[in-house]
Coordinates of C-alpha atoms in Angstrom, one line a residue:
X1 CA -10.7 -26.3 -6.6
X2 CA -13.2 -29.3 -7.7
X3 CA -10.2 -31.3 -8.3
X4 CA -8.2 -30.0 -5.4
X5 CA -11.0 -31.4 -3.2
X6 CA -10.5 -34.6 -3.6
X7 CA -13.8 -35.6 -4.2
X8 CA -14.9 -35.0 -8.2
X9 CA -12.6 -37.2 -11.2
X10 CA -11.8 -35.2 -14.4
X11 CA -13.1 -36.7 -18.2
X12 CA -10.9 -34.9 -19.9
X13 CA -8.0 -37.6 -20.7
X14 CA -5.0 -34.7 -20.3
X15 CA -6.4 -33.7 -17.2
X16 CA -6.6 -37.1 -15.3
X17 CA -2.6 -37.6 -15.2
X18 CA -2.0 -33.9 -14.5
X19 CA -4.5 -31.3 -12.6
X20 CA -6.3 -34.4 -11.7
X21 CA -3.7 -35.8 -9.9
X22 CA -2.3 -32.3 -8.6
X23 CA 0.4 -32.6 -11.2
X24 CA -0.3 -29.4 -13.2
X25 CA 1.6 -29.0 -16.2
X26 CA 3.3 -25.6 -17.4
X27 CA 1.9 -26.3 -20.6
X28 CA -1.8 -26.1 -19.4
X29 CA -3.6 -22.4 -18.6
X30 CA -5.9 -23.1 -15.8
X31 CA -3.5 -21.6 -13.4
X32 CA -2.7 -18.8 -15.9
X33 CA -6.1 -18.1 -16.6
X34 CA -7.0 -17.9 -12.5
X35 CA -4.2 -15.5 -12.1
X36 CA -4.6 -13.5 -14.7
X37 CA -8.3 -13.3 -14.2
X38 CA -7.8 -12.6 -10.2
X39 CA -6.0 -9.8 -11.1
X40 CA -7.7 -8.2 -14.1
X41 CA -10.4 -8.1 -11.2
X42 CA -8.0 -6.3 -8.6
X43 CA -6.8 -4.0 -11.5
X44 CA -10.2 -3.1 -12.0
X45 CA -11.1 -2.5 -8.3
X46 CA -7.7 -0.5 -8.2
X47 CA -8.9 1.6 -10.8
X48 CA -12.1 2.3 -9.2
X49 CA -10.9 3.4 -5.9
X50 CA -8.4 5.6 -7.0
X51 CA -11.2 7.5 -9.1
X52 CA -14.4 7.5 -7.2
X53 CA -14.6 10.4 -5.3
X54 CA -14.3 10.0 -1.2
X55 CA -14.9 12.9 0.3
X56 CA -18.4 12.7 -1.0
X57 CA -22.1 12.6 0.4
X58 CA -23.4 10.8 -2.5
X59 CA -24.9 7.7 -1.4
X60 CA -24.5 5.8 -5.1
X61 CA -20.8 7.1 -5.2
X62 CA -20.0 5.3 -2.1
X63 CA -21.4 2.7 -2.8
X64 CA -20.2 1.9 -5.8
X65 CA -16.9 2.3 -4.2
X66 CA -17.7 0.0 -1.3
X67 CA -18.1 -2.7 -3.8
X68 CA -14.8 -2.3 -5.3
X69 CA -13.4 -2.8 -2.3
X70 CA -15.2 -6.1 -1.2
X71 CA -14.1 -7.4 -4.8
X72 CA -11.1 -6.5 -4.1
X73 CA -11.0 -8.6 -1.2
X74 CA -12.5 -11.3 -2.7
X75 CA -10.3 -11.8 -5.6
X76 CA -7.3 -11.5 -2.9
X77 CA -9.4 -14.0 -0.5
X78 CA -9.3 -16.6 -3.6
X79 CA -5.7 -15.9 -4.1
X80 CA -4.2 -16.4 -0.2
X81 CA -6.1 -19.2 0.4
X82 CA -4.3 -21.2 -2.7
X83 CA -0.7 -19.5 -2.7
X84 CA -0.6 -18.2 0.6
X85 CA 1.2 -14.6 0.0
X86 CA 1.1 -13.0 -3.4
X87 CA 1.9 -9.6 -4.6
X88 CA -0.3 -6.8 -3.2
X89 CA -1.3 -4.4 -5.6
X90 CA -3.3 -1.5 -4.0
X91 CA -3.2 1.5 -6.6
X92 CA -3.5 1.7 -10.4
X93 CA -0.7 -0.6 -11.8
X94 CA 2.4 1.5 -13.7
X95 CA 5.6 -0.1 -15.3
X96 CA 7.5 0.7 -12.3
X97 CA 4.6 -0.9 -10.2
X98 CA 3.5 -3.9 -12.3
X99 CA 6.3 -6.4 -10.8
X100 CA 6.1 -7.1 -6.9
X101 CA 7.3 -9.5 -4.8
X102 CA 5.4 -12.0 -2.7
X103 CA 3.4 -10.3 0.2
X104 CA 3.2 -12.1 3.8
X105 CA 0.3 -13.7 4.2
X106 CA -0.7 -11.6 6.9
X107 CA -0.1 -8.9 4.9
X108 CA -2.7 -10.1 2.6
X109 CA -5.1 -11.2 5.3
X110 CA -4.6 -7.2 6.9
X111 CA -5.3 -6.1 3.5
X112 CA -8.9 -8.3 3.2
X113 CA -10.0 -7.2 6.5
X114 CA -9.2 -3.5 6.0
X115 CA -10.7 -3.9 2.7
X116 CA -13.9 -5.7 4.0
X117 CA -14.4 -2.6 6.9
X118 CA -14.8 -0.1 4.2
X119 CA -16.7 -2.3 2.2
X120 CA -19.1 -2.2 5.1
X121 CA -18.8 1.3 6.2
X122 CA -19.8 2.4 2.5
X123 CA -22.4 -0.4 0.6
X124 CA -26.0 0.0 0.6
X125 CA -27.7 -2.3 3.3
X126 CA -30.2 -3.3 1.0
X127 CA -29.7 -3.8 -3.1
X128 CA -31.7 -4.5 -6.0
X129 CA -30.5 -5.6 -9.5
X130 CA -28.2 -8.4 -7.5
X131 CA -25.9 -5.9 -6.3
X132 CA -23.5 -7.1 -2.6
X133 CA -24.9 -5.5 0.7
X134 CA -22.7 -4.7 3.1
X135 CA -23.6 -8.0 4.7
X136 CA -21.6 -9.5 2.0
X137 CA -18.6 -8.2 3.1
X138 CA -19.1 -9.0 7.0
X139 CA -19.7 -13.0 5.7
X140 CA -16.0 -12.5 3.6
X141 CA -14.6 -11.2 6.4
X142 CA -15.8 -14.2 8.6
X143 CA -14.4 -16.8 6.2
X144 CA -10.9 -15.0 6.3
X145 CA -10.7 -14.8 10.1
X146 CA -12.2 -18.7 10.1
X147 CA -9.4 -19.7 7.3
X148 CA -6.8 -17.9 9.6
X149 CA -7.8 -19.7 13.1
X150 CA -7.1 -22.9 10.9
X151 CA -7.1 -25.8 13.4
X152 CA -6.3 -24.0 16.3
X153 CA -9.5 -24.3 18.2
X154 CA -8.3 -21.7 20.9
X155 CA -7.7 -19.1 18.3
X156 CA -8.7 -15.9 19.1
X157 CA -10.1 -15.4 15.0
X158 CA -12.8 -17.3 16.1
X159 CA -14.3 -14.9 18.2
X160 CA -13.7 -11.8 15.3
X161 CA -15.4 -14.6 12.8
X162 CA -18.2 -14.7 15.0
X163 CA -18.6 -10.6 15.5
X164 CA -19.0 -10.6 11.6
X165 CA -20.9 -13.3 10.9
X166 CA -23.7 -12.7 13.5
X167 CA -24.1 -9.1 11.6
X168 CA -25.4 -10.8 8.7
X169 CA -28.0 -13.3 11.1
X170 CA -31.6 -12.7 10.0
X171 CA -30.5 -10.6 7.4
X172 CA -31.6 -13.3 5.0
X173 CA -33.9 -16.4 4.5
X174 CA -33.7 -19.9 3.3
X175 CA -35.9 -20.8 0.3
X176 CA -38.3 -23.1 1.1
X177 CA -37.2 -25.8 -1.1
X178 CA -33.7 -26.6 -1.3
X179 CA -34.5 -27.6 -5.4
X180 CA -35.3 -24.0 -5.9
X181 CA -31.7 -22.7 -5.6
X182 CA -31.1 -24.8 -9.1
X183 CA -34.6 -25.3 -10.5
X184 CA -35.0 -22.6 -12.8
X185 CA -33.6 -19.3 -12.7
X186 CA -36.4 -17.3 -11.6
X187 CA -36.2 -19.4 -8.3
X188 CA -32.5 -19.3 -8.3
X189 CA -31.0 -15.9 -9.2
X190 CA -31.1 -13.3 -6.7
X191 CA -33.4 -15.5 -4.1
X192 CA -34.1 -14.7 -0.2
X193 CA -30.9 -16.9 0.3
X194 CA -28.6 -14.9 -1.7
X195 CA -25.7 -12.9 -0.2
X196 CA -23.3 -12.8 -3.4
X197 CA -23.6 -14.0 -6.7
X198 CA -22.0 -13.1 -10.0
X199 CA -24.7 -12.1 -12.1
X200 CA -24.4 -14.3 -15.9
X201 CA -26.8 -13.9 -19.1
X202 CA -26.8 -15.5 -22.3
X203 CA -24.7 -13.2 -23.6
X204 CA -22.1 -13.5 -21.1
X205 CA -22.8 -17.2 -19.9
X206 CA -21.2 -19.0 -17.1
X207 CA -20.1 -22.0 -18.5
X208 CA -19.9 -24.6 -16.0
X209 CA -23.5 -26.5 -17.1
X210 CA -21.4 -27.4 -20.0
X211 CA -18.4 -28.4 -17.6
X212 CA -20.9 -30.9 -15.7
X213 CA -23.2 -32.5 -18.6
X214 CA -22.3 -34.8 -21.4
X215 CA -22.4 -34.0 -24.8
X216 CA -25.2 -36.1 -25.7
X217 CA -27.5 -35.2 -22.8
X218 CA -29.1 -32.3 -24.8
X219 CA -29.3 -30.7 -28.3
X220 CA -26.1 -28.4 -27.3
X221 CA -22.2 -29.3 -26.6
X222 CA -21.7 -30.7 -22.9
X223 CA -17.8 -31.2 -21.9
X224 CA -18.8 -33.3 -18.7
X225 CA -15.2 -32.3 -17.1
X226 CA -16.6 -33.1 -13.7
X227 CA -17.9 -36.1 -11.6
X228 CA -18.2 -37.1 -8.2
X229 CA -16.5 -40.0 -6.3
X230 CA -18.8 -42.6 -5.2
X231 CA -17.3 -42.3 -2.1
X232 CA -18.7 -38.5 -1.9
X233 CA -22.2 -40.0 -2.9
X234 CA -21.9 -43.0 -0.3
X235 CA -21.3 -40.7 2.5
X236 CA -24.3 -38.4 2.1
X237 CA -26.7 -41.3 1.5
X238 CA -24.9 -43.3 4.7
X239 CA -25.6 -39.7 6.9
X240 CA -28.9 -39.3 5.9
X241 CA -30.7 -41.8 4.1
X242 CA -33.9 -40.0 2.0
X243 CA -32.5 -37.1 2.3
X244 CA -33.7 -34.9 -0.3
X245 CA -30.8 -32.9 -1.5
X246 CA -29.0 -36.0 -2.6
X247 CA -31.9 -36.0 -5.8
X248 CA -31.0 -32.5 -6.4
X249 CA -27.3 -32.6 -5.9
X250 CA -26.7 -35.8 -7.7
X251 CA -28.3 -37.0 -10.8
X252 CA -27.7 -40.8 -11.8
X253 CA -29.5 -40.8 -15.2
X254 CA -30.3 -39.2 -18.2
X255 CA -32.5 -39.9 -21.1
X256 CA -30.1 -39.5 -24.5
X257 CA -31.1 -36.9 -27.1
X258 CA -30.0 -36.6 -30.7
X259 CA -31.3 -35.2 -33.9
X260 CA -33.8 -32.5 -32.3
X261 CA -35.3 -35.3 -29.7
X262 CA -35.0 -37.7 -26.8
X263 CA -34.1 -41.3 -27.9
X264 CA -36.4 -43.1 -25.8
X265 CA -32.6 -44.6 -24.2
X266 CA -31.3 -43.9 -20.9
X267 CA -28.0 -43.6 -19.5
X268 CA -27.2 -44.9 -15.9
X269 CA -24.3 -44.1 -13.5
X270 CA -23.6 -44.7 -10.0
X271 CA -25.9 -45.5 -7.8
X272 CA -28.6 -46.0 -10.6
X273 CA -26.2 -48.7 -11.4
X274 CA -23.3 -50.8 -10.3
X275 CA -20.0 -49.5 -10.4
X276 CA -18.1 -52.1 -13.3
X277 CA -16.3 -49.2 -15.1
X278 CA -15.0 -45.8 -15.5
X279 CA -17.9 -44.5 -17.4
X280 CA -20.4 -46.0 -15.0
X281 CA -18.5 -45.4 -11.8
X282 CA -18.8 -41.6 -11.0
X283 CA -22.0 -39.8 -10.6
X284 CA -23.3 -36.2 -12.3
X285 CA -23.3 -33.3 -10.6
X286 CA -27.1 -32.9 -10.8
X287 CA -27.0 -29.3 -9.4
X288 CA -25.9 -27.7 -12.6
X289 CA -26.4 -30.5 -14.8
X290 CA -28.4 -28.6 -17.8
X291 CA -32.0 -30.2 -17.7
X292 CA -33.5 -28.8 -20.9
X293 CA -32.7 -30.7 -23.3
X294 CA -33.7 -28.7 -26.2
X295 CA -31.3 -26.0 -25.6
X296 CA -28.8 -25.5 -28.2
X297 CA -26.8 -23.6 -26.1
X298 CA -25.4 -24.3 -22.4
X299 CA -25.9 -20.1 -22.6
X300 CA -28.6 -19.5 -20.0
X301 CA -29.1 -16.6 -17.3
X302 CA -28.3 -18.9 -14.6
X303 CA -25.9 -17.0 -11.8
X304 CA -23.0 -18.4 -10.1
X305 CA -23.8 -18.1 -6.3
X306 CA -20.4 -17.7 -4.0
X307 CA -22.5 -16.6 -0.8
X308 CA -25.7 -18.4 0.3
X309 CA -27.8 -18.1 3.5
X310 CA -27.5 -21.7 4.5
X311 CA -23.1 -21.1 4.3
X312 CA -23.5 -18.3 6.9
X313 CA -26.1 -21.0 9.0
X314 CA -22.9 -23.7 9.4
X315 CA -20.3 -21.2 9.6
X316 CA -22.0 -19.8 12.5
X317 CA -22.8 -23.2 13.8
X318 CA -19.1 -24.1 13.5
X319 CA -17.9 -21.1 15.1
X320 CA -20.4 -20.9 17.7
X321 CA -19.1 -25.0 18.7
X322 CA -15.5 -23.4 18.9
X323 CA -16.6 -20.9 21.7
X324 CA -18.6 -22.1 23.6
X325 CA -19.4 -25.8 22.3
X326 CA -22.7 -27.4 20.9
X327 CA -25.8 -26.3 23.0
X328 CA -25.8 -22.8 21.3
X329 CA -25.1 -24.1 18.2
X330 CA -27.4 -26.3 17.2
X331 CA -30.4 -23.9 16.3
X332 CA -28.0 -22.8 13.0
X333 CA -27.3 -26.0 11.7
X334 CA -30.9 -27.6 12.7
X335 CA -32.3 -24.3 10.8
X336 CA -30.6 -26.0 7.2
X337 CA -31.6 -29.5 8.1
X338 CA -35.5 -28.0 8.7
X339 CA -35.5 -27.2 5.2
X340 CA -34.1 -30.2 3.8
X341 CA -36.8 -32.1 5.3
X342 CA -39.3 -29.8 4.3
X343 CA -38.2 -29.7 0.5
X344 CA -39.0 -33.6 0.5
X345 CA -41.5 -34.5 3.6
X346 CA -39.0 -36.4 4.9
X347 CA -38.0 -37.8 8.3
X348 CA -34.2 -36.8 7.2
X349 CA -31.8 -35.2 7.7
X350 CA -32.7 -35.0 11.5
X351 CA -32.2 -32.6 13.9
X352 CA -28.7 -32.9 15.9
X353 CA -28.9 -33.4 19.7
X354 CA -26.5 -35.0 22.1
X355 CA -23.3 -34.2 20.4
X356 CA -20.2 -33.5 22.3
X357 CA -17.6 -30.6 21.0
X358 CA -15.6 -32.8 19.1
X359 CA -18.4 -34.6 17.3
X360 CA -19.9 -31.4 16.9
X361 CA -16.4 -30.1 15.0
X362 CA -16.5 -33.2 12.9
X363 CA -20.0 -33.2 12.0
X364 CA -20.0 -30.1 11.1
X365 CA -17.0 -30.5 8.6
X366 CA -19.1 -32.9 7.0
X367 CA -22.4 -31.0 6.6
X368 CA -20.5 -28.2 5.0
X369 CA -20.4 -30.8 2.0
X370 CA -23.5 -32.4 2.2
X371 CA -25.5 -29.0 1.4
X372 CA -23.1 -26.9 -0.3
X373 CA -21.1 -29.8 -2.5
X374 CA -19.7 -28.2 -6.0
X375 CA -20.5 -24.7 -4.9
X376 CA -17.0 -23.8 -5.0
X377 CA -16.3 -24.3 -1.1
X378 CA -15.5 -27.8 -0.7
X379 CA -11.5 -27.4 -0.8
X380 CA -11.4 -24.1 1.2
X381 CA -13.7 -25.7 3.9
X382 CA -11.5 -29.0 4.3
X383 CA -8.0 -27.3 4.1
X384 CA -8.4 -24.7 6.5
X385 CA -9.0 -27.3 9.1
X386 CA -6.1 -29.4 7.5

């Protein structure tokens, strides 16, 4: 979905003409992977549902089984929001059962929200160990019903968006410094701010510090698949100059190591320097971008987090626009620009005031980007509103 957004380029020289360019080729196995993946997942959930017991008064039990039903409806969130319908697989797949036809969409959607109620009715409120609430699944379940009012700003999702979304209000907290969430993983893994995140170690790694640093940036391999636009940098610093997540999103330069130790050379990309070429012209994504550079390993306990506090803050903001316009929305989205500021000292980003409905919406649309940019969001957020 980086690629799909329209706003990182691709280094790999096979990708460019093909994924890149929306072009996919049979030959290549991203999609193959995804799929298969998605519904190992779903197989998995299956399994787990048809075995834990439900007519039980064991709190674990349940919830155990409440999670398998909000990653169920994750994985089949992930899958209607790229194909539109796919095959609905509810129970433990057989040979007669393994090969379905394409679901409705609404079928699929039905299936997400029905999963998303039990997942509420039977998680734990409260988790250690980086385990979903229940709140997790009230925040899925507000993205669906947002991704099915599409554009239509008189849908009635809005409202059912809003119902879940307000659950999980309060029920978290912004760090205090928006460099936190990528600093180290002490500060990032599991924070105040956290609503879902797959849990990685070194053992089972996620790999995408690799995907977004060059190979020569630390003592390990870096594939540096991803970049962003200048474009995508441009319009944050145009928005908000000074504002401190740019620093943290972005990074422009990096000192070259090699044989066991920095070289004392730097290299510069856009905006640390003019844009002349291909391998100047597109900025790092500095969020992931793996900043010890005596690792030998991108292998790290970093976590991949799909569901953050500051999401839920603009989603509600957007939603709340929708129903009733700005004036009660503002105190979400001023709530993530707060702590911007505060992460730098900074007079920006600044509060919003004076904004009418429609330059609410299209604000809004852009903020989405400006704080959660390479989180995995930034395709789902612009093509649900087209």
């Amino acid at each position: 979905t980086l690629y799909m957004s329209a706003m990182f380029m691709g280094k790999k020289s096979s990708d460019i003409p093909s994924i890149v360019s929306l072009k996919p080729l049979p030959s290549q196995n991203y999609t193959t992977n995804f799929w298969q993946l998605s519904y190992r997942t779903i197989g998995r959930a299956n399994d787990m549902i048809a075995n834990v017991p439900t007519d039980t008064d064991n709190a674990e039990l349940n919830n155990i089984l409440g999670i398998a039903y909000f990653l169920r409806a994750h994985a089949y969130l992930h899958l209607v929001r790229l194909y539109g319908g796919v095959p609905l697989h509810t129970e433990p797949a057989t040979e007669a059962t393994l090969h379905k036809e394409r679901a409705a969409v609404m079928d699929v959607y039905d299936l997400i929200i029905a999963d998303g109620k039990k997942a509420e009715s039977l998680m734990f409120e409260t988790q250690t160990g980086g385990h979903p609430t229940k709140y997790a699944a009230n925040m899925l379940m507000a993205k669906a019903y947002m991704t099915m009012a599409g554009n239509d700003n008189s849908s009635p999702y809005w409202g059912m968006a809003y119902d879940e979304a307000i659950k999980v209000y309060g029920k978290y907290s912004l760090v205090s410094n928006y460099g936190d969430l990528w600093a180290s993983e002490s500060t990032a893994n599991n924070n105040s701010a956290s609503i879902f995140e797959i849990q990685f170690n070194v053992e089972n790694p996620s790999k995408i510090g690799r995907a977004v640093t060059p190979n020569n940036a630390y003592d390990g391999t870096g594939w540096e698949r991803f970049r962003a636009y200048p474009e995508v940098v441009d319009a944050h610093m145009a928005r908000y100059p000074g504002d401190p997540r740019i620093d943290f999103t972005f990074t422009s330069q990096y000192e070259k190591y090699k044989n066991g130790a920095p070289t004392g050379n730097f290299v510069k990309v856009y905006p640390a320097t003019n844009r002349t070429k291909t391998n100047n012209g597109f900025t790092y994504i500095g969020k992931y971008f793996i900043k010890d550079q005596t690792a030998s390993s991108d292998a790290t306990n970093f976590n991949y987090v799909q569901f953050r506090y500051a999401d839920l803050l603009l989603m509600l903001a957007e939603i709340e626009n929708e129903l009733n316009g700005p004036a009660g929305a503002y105190k979400y989205v001023n709530e993530v620009l707060a702590r911007a500021r505060n992460t730098g000292g900074t007079t920006q980003p600044s509060d919003w005031s004076g904004l009418g409905q429609e330059e609410f919406r299209a604000a809004i649309m852009k903020e989405y980007h400006f704080e959660l940019l390479a989180e995995g969001q930034d395709w789902y957020t612009g093509h649900r509103r087209g």
